[in-house]
Amino acid sequence: MWLTVLGPLRAWQDEAELDLGPAKRQALLALLLVRTGQPTSLATIIDVLWGQDPPSSAANVVYRHTAAIRRLLETGDQGPGRPAARLVRVSGGYRLDAGPATLDLLSFRQLTGQARRLAEMGAMRESVRLFTRALRLSRGPIASGILSHVAQHPYFVAVDGEYLTAVKEAAVIAGRLGELGAVLDVLQPAAVQHPLDETLQAQLMRTLAAAGRQAEALQAYHAVRTHLDEQLGIVPGPELRSVYEDILLRGTQGTEPGAAGPASPTCHPSLDSLCPLAGHRERGCPAPWPSGPLPPEAAGFVGREAELARLAALVPADQGAEGDAVPIGGEVPGGDTTPNGNEAPNGDTTPNGNEAPNGDTTPNGNEAPNGDTTPIGGEMPGGDAVPGAGSGSAPAGHDVGGGTMGPRVLGVPLPTPVAAGEDAAAGLPPVASPVAAVVGPPGIGKTALVVRAAHRLGARFPDGLLFVDLRGHARSGDSVTAKEALRGLLVALGTPGHRVPAELRERSALYRDLLSDRRVLVVLDDARDARQVRNLLARSPGCLTLVTSRDPLDDLVVREGARRLEPDALEPAQAYEALACQVGAARAAAEPEGAAALAAYCAGVPLALALAGAVAVRRPDDGLDTLAEELRAHGAPPGGTPDPPETVRRVLLWSYARLPAETARMFRLLALHPGRDVPVSAAASLAGVAPVRARAMLDELSRARLLSAQDTDTYLLHDLLRTCALRLSHVHDPDDMRRLAVRRMLDHYVHTAREAGYRLAPHRNALGALPAPQPRTTPERLDDPAQAADWLDRRLLPVLSGVLREAVALGLHAHVHQLGLALELPLDRWARWDEQLALQQTCLFTAGLQADLVARAQAHRALGFSYGRLGRHTDAQTHLHSALNLFAEAEDEQGQARVHRCIALLADVAGRHDLALSHYQQALDLYRRASDTSGEADVRNEIGWTRLMRGDHTAALDPCARAAGLCRAADRAAGGAIAYDGLGHARHRLGA
């Protein structure tokens, strides 16, 4: 048995992860684990679990949970040679006994103890190795996922303190050795978890600078300075300021303050960290561990043991046994097990057992869920940052397949044509690790099988699990290209967004290099064909790639040696079991013939069984034989070779026919949404109803298994069900009604994007005219910059290609233009220049249809700057000069000024500072003529820092001082911070 508390609370027996039960039981287990070997009294347990107002039944609940924990631990009894953990009753309480081979916390303590002894003996390098080995056991905050008030108890805080102390000790020893790079991957997650620990942040900055990542070190300083100001109202202390000044003044090579370095900065310090997008990591990129994470296992999964055994046989059973790392993967959101009479997906247990929804206890004195018991270069001109800083800030996810939907590893590509040969396999080395291709028709359970296998095999891949939803069979233009998928995988493996290579071959080579000494399991779900996945295969020994597709993937089998599995429909006994998991074992046993008939009419197709089971759950008073007869009447006779899509369609129509009219209309309209993941607010706009009403209908569809809830605000519509819904919409909904629904949805996304753009850069000029939204449209309210960045990342980008396509089709050119303006700065800050190019090319196309000079100029400007970021200088100059000419023709002085700043910034990055100053001066003149003090402040900042890069410190004083005054008058803290940084740097170099 292997138990983990350094991160999510989890337990494994052999390859299988164990069900830890409801929230209170998990909290109790976590408490006993962090106090391993020490007695914990019943009074202490009750105090930790309930606080000052426990229910009268608290002791009984504890007794019940301890009995369940004892049974759980007994399953891990491995004999005298490998003793598992055990729970013993002691006077007045309990004690959990375990060893380092069973509990990650004890393994961590054993390794850190050895590391400290080695350091005392002078074996520093070996000490660092053991420290990092211990620290890599951590997968996040202590016992993350348990009840929040329990996780904040001093017992857990103390364990977190042990972890933090070990991180600092490892960094100090590595610094003495001059090998700070050895601890960077353990410093970064610790710094994320403790953003206000100045000593830790200082160590991180030194380590980043020693690795040649000066811009990221400076960004870390600005981020912690912002955190300290916003949360504590204080400024950084002497240690942090000293490290910052040393890095700024002395370059990237020194590991300690005082090391020699260049006299002048080589780039502007980025203020991306002061902007709302600071620290907003790339989607699906939980640094530093490359986890997707995996989606949860499907509820009611049965059978498939032969297929699971074949997949397990691809990897040696002892792989992963050497190290102390444990599998990475997201926990099941919202619950642990299936609703088959034990535990329910929306909480802890079903009402027939122990715990019940809402409140603390059920009427019979037991416990309840919910409540207490449940759970890059400087910024593009127009923002606040200055040129040349090379920031890597990027949005986070959530993610898999993203978030969040289980946070997905990657973002969604825009509809740009794929260059000829983009996904070709030329130059790829042979695959040295196994590849499994799980193929078959939709609805047969391919993804569920692969996810189950990945969870079982997770312990054999200590370096992580990666999940990529390729959307190979999504609507045209929405599938993920190999190039975009590689970007997401590289970021997930720790590559900053701005360092991801531009070309497919280079990305593929870097991906192979990053996996060369790692043991990683990669799941590539819903591949269109072999061409889409060939560059994504984990080709290094020790890795495993699992691919799902409706295509037979013959080319992958022949050329890459993939093992093909073709899961068939479930056998009758397995289909009966799957249905019983849905309706409850007792009900199925009471009506065996009806259950068997209902399962037979579903032809063993898992998705059809899920739909039928949901109907039975919604109609508890109807006999299963009655339901089976109804389904038969819908044209689903048993027998013959099953046609999974047709079987699903028939069962869906039977389920759909029993929906209320308003909910049925919602289901049909969801097919018009451009992505499979549908937010509540977007669904509300589609249907023209209030969000509260939309949520109620989506919940009803989720209970019918026509949707699956991804999180509290997002629902997923399976591609096959979506196809059926679209056909129903064409039959039942008039064309004008469907067009109006799409228009409301587009208004929802575009008006919310406009609000997000304003929140992220309120000092920018107005984004232009946009018609008012259609009646009954509900744009989201974004109250702050962080919320705006999160919405763009999690809500808009995943559906952007579809939104653009629909807007172009309806002739809504102003909508396309607004999306281009709203996303121009965020996509640049997040180093997503390929997507920027695709978006702005669409904007340029629609602006040409409108004969809109300014819109064309803005698209040319964004395209030119992005081409410059990618090193395509000829293309950059062509677009930027086109933008200048168009803005001049439109007599738009502010537009011309921004283009001059773009040209100047790219010149600064290339080291052509004289050319940059010439364009900055032209921009300054234009801003002053337009009386734009915000633009004037930006460009004066940029002039000051360009002079600093030239080593002209005296000449930098005046523009920085003027910029500081303008920003102070406009209450622009971020721009003012850059100006004062410039002043401080210049005065220091001048000895002032």
GROMACS .gro file of N, CA and C in nm, residues 635-728:
model
  282
  635GLY      N    1  -3.801   0.157  -3.124
  635GLY     CA    2  -3.726   0.097  -3.234
  635GLY      C    3  -3.590   0.046  -3.194
  636ALA      N    4  -3.578  -0.010  -3.073
  636ALA     CA    5  -3.449  -0.063  -3.029
  636ALA      C    6  -3.461  -0.211  -2.999
  637PRO      N    7  -3.482  -0.295  -3.101
  637PRO     CA    8  -3.496  -0.438  -3.075
  637PRO      C    9  -3.363  -0.500  -3.036
  638PRO      N   10  -3.364  -0.599  -2.945
  638PRO     CA   11  -3.240  -0.665  -2.906
  638PRO      C   12  -3.193  -0.758  -3.016
  639GLY      N   13  -3.067  -0.802  -3.001
  639GLY     CA   14  -3.015  -0.901  -3.093
  639GLY      C   15  -2.946  -0.837  -3.211
  640GLY      N   16  -2.869  -0.917  -3.284
  640GLY     CA   17  -2.798  -0.866  -3.400
  640GLY      C   18  -2.669  -0.795  -3.361
  641THR      N   19  -2.593  -0.757  -3.458
  641THR     CA   20  -2.468  -0.685  -3.434
  641THR      C   21  -2.500  -0.540  -3.396
  642PRO      N   22  -2.455  -0.494  -3.279
  642PRO     CA   23  -2.490  -0.359  -3.237
  642PRO      C   24  -2.425  -0.252  -3.323
  643ASP      N   25  -2.498  -0.149  -3.349
  643ASP     CA   26  -2.446  -0.030  -3.417
  643ASP      C   27  -2.443   0.078  -3.310
  644PRO      N   28  -2.326   0.101  -3.244
  644PRO     CA   29  -2.325   0.191  -3.128
  644PRO      C   30  -2.385   0.328  -3.154
  645PRO      N   31  -2.347   0.401  -3.261
  645PRO     CA   32  -2.409   0.533  -3.280
  645PRO      C   33  -2.561   0.526  -3.294
  646GLU      N   34  -2.612   0.427  -3.370
  646GLU     CA   35  -2.755   0.416  -3.387
  646GLU      C   36  -2.823   0.377  -3.257
  647THR      N   37  -2.761   0.288  -3.179
  647THR     CA   38  -2.817   0.250  -3.049
  647THR      C   39  -2.826   0.370  -2.957
  648VAL      N   40  -2.719   0.449  -2.952
  648VAL     CA   41  -2.720   0.569  -2.868
  648VAL      C   42  -2.829   0.665  -2.915
  649ARG      N   43  -2.843   0.680  -3.047
  649ARG     CA   44  -2.945   0.773  -3.097
  649ARG      C   45  -3.084   0.730  -3.053
  650ARG      N   46  -3.114   0.602  -3.062
  650ARG     CA   47  -3.247   0.554  -3.023
  650ARG      C   48  -3.273   0.574  -2.875
  651VAL      N   49  -3.174   0.540  -2.792
  651VAL     CA   50  -3.194   0.558  -2.648
  651VAL      C   51  -3.205   0.706  -2.614
  652LEU      N   52  -3.125   0.788  -2.683
  652LEU     CA   53  -3.133   0.933  -2.659
  652LEU      C   54  -3.271   0.985  -2.691
  653LEU      N   55  -3.327   0.946  -2.804
  653LEU     CA   56  -3.460   0.995  -2.841
  653LEU      C   57  -3.565   0.954  -2.738
  654TRP      N   58  -3.551   0.834  -2.684
  654TRP     CA   59  -3.642   0.789  -2.579
  654TRP      C   60  -3.628   0.876  -2.454
  655SER      N   61  -3.503   0.905  -2.416
  655SER     CA   62  -3.479   0.991  -2.299
  655SER      C   63  -3.526   1.134  -2.326
  656TYR      N   64  -3.493   1.183  -2.445
  656TYR     CA   65  -3.528   1.320  -2.482
  656TYR      C   66  -3.679   1.342  -2.481
  657ALA      N   67  -3.757   1.240  -2.525
  657ALA     CA   68  -3.902   1.254  -2.534
  657ALA      C   69  -3.967   1.279  -2.399
  658ARG      N   70  -3.894   1.250  -2.290
  658ARG     CA   71  -3.952   1.266  -2.157
  658ARG      C   72  -3.901   1.390  -2.085
  659LEU      N   73  -3.832   1.475  -2.159
  659LEU     CA   74  -3.787   1.601  -2.101
  659LEU      C   75  -3.898   1.705  -2.107
  660PRO      N   76  -3.904   1.796  -2.010
  660PRO     CA   77  -3.994   1.911  -2.023
  660PRO      C   78  -3.960   1.991  -2.148
  661ALA      N   79  -4.057   2.056  -2.205
  661ALA     CA   80  -4.039   2.124  -2.334
  661ALA      C   81  -3.925   2.226  -2.329
  662GLU      N   82  -3.919   2.303  -2.220
  662GLU     CA   83  -3.816   2.407  -2.212
  662GLU      C   84  -3.676   2.344  -2.202
  663THR      N   85  -3.664   2.235  -2.128
  663THR     CA   86  -3.535   2.168  -2.115
  663THR      C   87  -3.496   2.102  -2.247
  664ALA      N   88  -3.594   2.044  -2.317
  664ALA     CA   89  -3.566   1.984  -2.447
  664ALA      C   90  -3.516   2.090  -2.545
  665ARG      N   91  -3.575   2.210  -2.541
  665ARG     CA   92  -3.529   2.318  -2.628
  665ARG      C   93  -3.386   2.357  -2.592
  666MET      N   94  -3.352   2.363  -2.465
  666MET     CA   95  -3.216   2.393  -2.423
  666MET      C   96  -3.119   2.290  -2.480
  667PHE      N   97  -3.155   2.162  -2.472
  667PHE     CA   98  -3.068   2.056  -2.525
  667PHE      C   99  -3.042   2.077  -2.674
  668ARG      N  100  -3.147   2.110  -2.748
  668ARG     CA  101  -3.130   2.131  -2.892
  668ARG      C  102  -3.038   2.251  -2.920
  669LEU      N  103  -3.058   2.358  -2.845
  669LEU     CA  104  -2.980   2.479  -2.872
  669LEU      C  105  -2.834   2.464  -2.832
  670LEU      N  106  -2.805   2.376  -2.735
  670LEU     CA  107  -2.666   2.357  -2.696
  670LEU      C  108  -2.582   2.306  -2.813
  671ALA      N  109  -2.645   2.240  -2.909
  671ALA     CA  110  -2.571   2.192  -3.026
  671ALA      C  111  -2.517   2.308  -3.110
  672LEU      N  112  -2.571   2.428  -3.091
  672LEU     CA  113  -2.525   2.544  -3.167
  672LEU      C  114  -2.403   2.609  -3.103
  673HIS      N  115  -2.370   2.567  -2.981
  673HIS     CA  116  -2.252   2.624  -2.915
  673HIS      C  117  -2.126   2.572  -2.983
  674PRO      N  118  -2.024   2.655  -3.002
  674PRO     CA  119  -1.909   2.614  -3.082
  674PRO      C  120  -1.814   2.516  -3.015
  675GLY      N  121  -1.829   2.492  -2.886
  675GLY     CA  122  -1.741   2.398  -2.818
  675GLY      C  123  -1.819   2.296  -2.739
  676ARG      N  124  -1.752   2.186  -2.705
  676ARG     CA  125  -1.819   2.082  -2.628
  676ARG      C  126  -1.842   2.124  -2.484
  677ASP      N  127  -1.756   2.208  -2.431
  677ASP     CA  128  -1.769   2.257  -2.293
  677ASP      C  129  -1.851   2.385  -2.295
  678VAL      N  130  -1.968   2.381  -2.229
  678VAL     CA  131  -2.063   2.492  -2.236
  678VAL      C  132  -2.076   2.558  -2.098
  679PRO      N  133  -2.034   2.684  -2.083
  679PRO     CA  134  -2.055   2.754  -1.957
  679PRO      C  135  -2.204   2.786  -1.935
  680VAL      N  136  -2.243   2.796  -1.811
  680VAL     CA  137  -2.383   2.827  -1.779
  680VAL      C  138  -2.424   2.958  -1.843
  681SER      N  139  -2.339   3.060  -1.833
  681SER     CA  140  -2.377   3.191  -1.885
  681SER      C  141  -2.397   3.188  -2.037
  682ALA      N  142  -2.313   3.112  -2.108
  682ALA     CA  143  -2.331   3.102  -2.254
  682ALA      C  144  -2.459   3.028  -2.288
  683ALA      N  145  -2.490   2.923  -2.212
  683ALA     CA  146  -2.615   2.850  -2.234
  683ALA      C  147  -2.736   2.940  -2.208
  684ALA      N  148  -2.726   3.025  -2.106
  684ALA     CA  149  -2.835   3.116  -2.075
  684ALA      C  150  -2.860   3.211  -2.192
  685SER      N  151  -2.753   3.263  -2.252
  685SER     CA  152  -2.770   3.353  -2.366
  685SER      C  153  -2.824   3.278  -2.487
  686LEU      N  154  -2.776   3.158  -2.512
  686LEU     CA  155  -2.828   3.079  -2.623
  686LEU      C  156  -2.979   3.062  -2.613
  687ALA      N  157  -3.025   3.025  -2.494
  687ALA     CA  158  -3.168   2.998  -2.476
  687ALA      C  159  -3.248   3.123  -2.446
  688GLY      N  160  -3.180   3.235  -2.417
  688GLY     CA  161  -3.252   3.357  -2.384
  688GLY      C  162  -3.324   3.350  -2.252
  689VAL      N  163  -3.261   3.286  -2.152
  689VAL     CA  164  -3.322   3.274  -2.019
  689VAL      C  165  -3.222   3.325  -1.916
  690ALA      N  166  -3.269   3.344  -1.793
  690ALA     CA  167  -3.183   3.389  -1.686
  690ALA      C  168  -3.083   3.279  -1.650
  691PRO      N  169  -2.963   3.315  -1.606
  691PRO     CA  170  -2.863   3.213  -1.571
  691PRO      C  171  -2.912   3.113  -1.467
  692VAL      N  172  -2.993   3.159  -1.371
  692VAL     CA  173  -3.043   3.067  -1.269
  692VAL      C  174  -3.131   2.960  -1.333
  693ARG      N  175  -3.217   3.002  -1.425
  693ARG     CA  176  -3.303   2.907  -1.493
  693ARG      C  177  -3.221   2.816  -1.584
  694ALA      N  178  -3.120   2.872  -1.650
  694ALA     CA  179  -3.034   2.791  -1.736
  694ALA      C  180  -2.963   2.682  -1.655
  695ARG      N  181  -2.912   2.718  -1.538
  695ARG     CA  182  -2.844   2.620  -1.455
  695ARG      C  183  -2.937   2.507  -1.416
  696ALA      N  184  -3.062   2.539  -1.384
  696ALA     CA  185  -3.157   2.435  -1.346
  696ALA      C  186  -3.181   2.339  -1.463
  697MET      N  187  -3.193   2.392  -1.584
  697MET     CA  188  -3.214   2.305  -1.700
  697MET      C  189  -3.090   2.222  -1.730
  698LEU      N  190  -2.972   2.281  -1.717
  698LEU     CA  191  -2.849   2.206  -1.741
  698LEU      C  192  -2.832   2.095  -1.638
  699ASP      N  193  -2.869   2.124  -1.514
  699ASP     CA  194  -2.864   2.020  -1.412
  699ASP      C  195  -2.959   1.905  -1.446
  700GLU      N  196  -3.076   1.940  -1.496
  700GLU     CA  197  -3.171   1.836  -1.534
  700GLU      C  198  -3.117   1.751  -1.649
  701LEU      N  199  -3.054   1.814  -1.747
  701LEU     CA  200  -2.992   1.739  -1.857
  701LEU      C  201  -2.874   1.655  -1.807
  702SER      N  202  -2.803   1.704  -1.708
  702SER     CA  203  -2.693   1.626  -1.651
  702SER      C  204  -2.746   1.503  -1.580
  703ARG      N  205  -2.856   1.518  -1.507
  703ARG     CA  206  -2.915   1.401  -1.440
  703ARG      C  207  -2.964   1.298  -1.542
  704ALA      N  208  -3.004   1.347  -1.659
  704ALA     CA  209  -3.046   1.257  -1.766
  704ALA      C  210  -2.927   1.201  -1.843
  705ARG      N  211  -2.806   1.238  -1.806
  705ARG     CA  212  -2.682   1.196  -1.869
  705ARG      C  213  -2.670   1.244  -2.013
  706LEU      N  214  -2.749   1.346  -2.047
  706LEU     CA  215  -2.736   1.409  -2.178
  706LEU      C  216  -2.624   1.511  -2.178
  707LEU      N  217  -2.584   1.554  -2.061
  707LEU     CA  218  -2.467   1.636  -2.040
  707LEU      C  219  -2.389   1.575  -1.925
  708SER      N  220  -2.263   1.615  -1.910
  708SER     CA  221  -2.189   1.579  -1.789
  708SER      C  222  -2.133   1.707  -1.729
  709ALA      N  223  -2.155   1.723  -1.599
  709ALA     CA  224  -2.107   1.842  -1.529
  709ALA      C  225  -1.956   1.834  -1.513
  710GLN      N  226  -1.886   1.936  -1.563
  710GLN     CA  227  -1.741   1.940  -1.552
  710GLN      C  228  -1.696   2.011  -1.425
  711ASP      N  229  -1.762   2.117  -1.390
  711ASP     CA  230  -1.740   2.188  -1.265
  711ASP      C  231  -1.869   2.263  -1.235
  712THR      N  232  -1.864   2.356  -1.142
  712THR     CA  233  -1.988   2.422  -1.100
  712THR      C  234  -2.048   2.510  -1.208
  713ASP      N  235  -1.970   2.546  -1.311
  713ASP     CA  236  -2.019   2.640  -1.411
  713ASP      C  237  -2.007   2.589  -1.554
  714THR      N  238  -1.967   2.465  -1.574
  714THR     CA  239  -1.942   2.416  -1.709
  714THR      C  240  -1.997   2.275  -1.726
  715TYR      N  241  -2.057   2.251  -1.842
  715TYR     CA  242  -2.113   2.120  -1.874
  715TYR      C  243  -2.058   2.076  -2.009
  716LEU      N  244  -2.038   1.943  -2.022
  716LEU     CA  245  -1.981   1.889  -2.146
  716LEU      C  246  -2.088   1.813  -2.223
  717LEU      N  247  -2.094   1.839  -2.355
  717LEU     CA  248  -2.187   1.771  -2.444
  717LEU      C  249  -2.107   1.679  -2.534
  718HIS      N  250  -2.128   1.548  -2.519
  718HIS     CA  251  -2.057   1.448  -2.599
  718HIS      C  252  -2.083   1.472  -2.747
  719ASP      N  253  -1.979   1.449  -2.830
  719ASP     CA  254  -1.992   1.476  -2.974
  719ASP      C  255  -2.109   1.401  -3.037
  720LEU      N  256  -2.128   1.276  -2.998
  720LEU     CA  257  -2.236   1.197  -3.057
  720LEU      C  258  -2.373   1.252  -3.016
  721LEU      N  259  -2.386   1.290  -2.889
  721LEU     CA  260  -2.513   1.349  -2.843
  721LEU      C  261  -2.535   1.485  -2.908
  722ARG      N  262  -2.426   1.555  -2.931
  722ARG     CA  263  -2.437   1.686  -2.995
  722ARG      C  264  -2.490   1.672  -3.138
  723THR      N  265  -2.442   1.570  -3.208
  723THR     CA  266  -2.491   1.546  -3.344
  723THR      C  267  -2.642   1.520  -3.343
  724CYS      N  268  -2.685   1.440  -3.247
  724CYS     CA  269  -2.829   1.413  -3.236
  724CYS      C  270  -2.906   1.541  -3.203
  725ALA      N  271  -2.853   1.620  -3.112
  725ALA     CA  272  -2.920   1.744  -3.073
  725ALA      C  273  -2.930   1.839  -3.192
  726LEU      N  274  -2.825   1.843  -3.274
  726LEU     CA  275  -2.828   1.931  -3.391
  726LEU      C  276  -2.935   1.888  -3.490
  727ARG      N  277  -2.949   1.756  -3.509
  727ARG     CA  278  -3.055   1.707  -3.598
  727ARG      C  279  -3.192   1.744  -3.543
  728LEU      N  280  -3.210   1.729  -3.413
  728LEU     CA  281  -3.338   1.765  -3.351
  728LEU      C  282  -3.366   1.914  -3.368
   0.00000   0.00000   0.00000
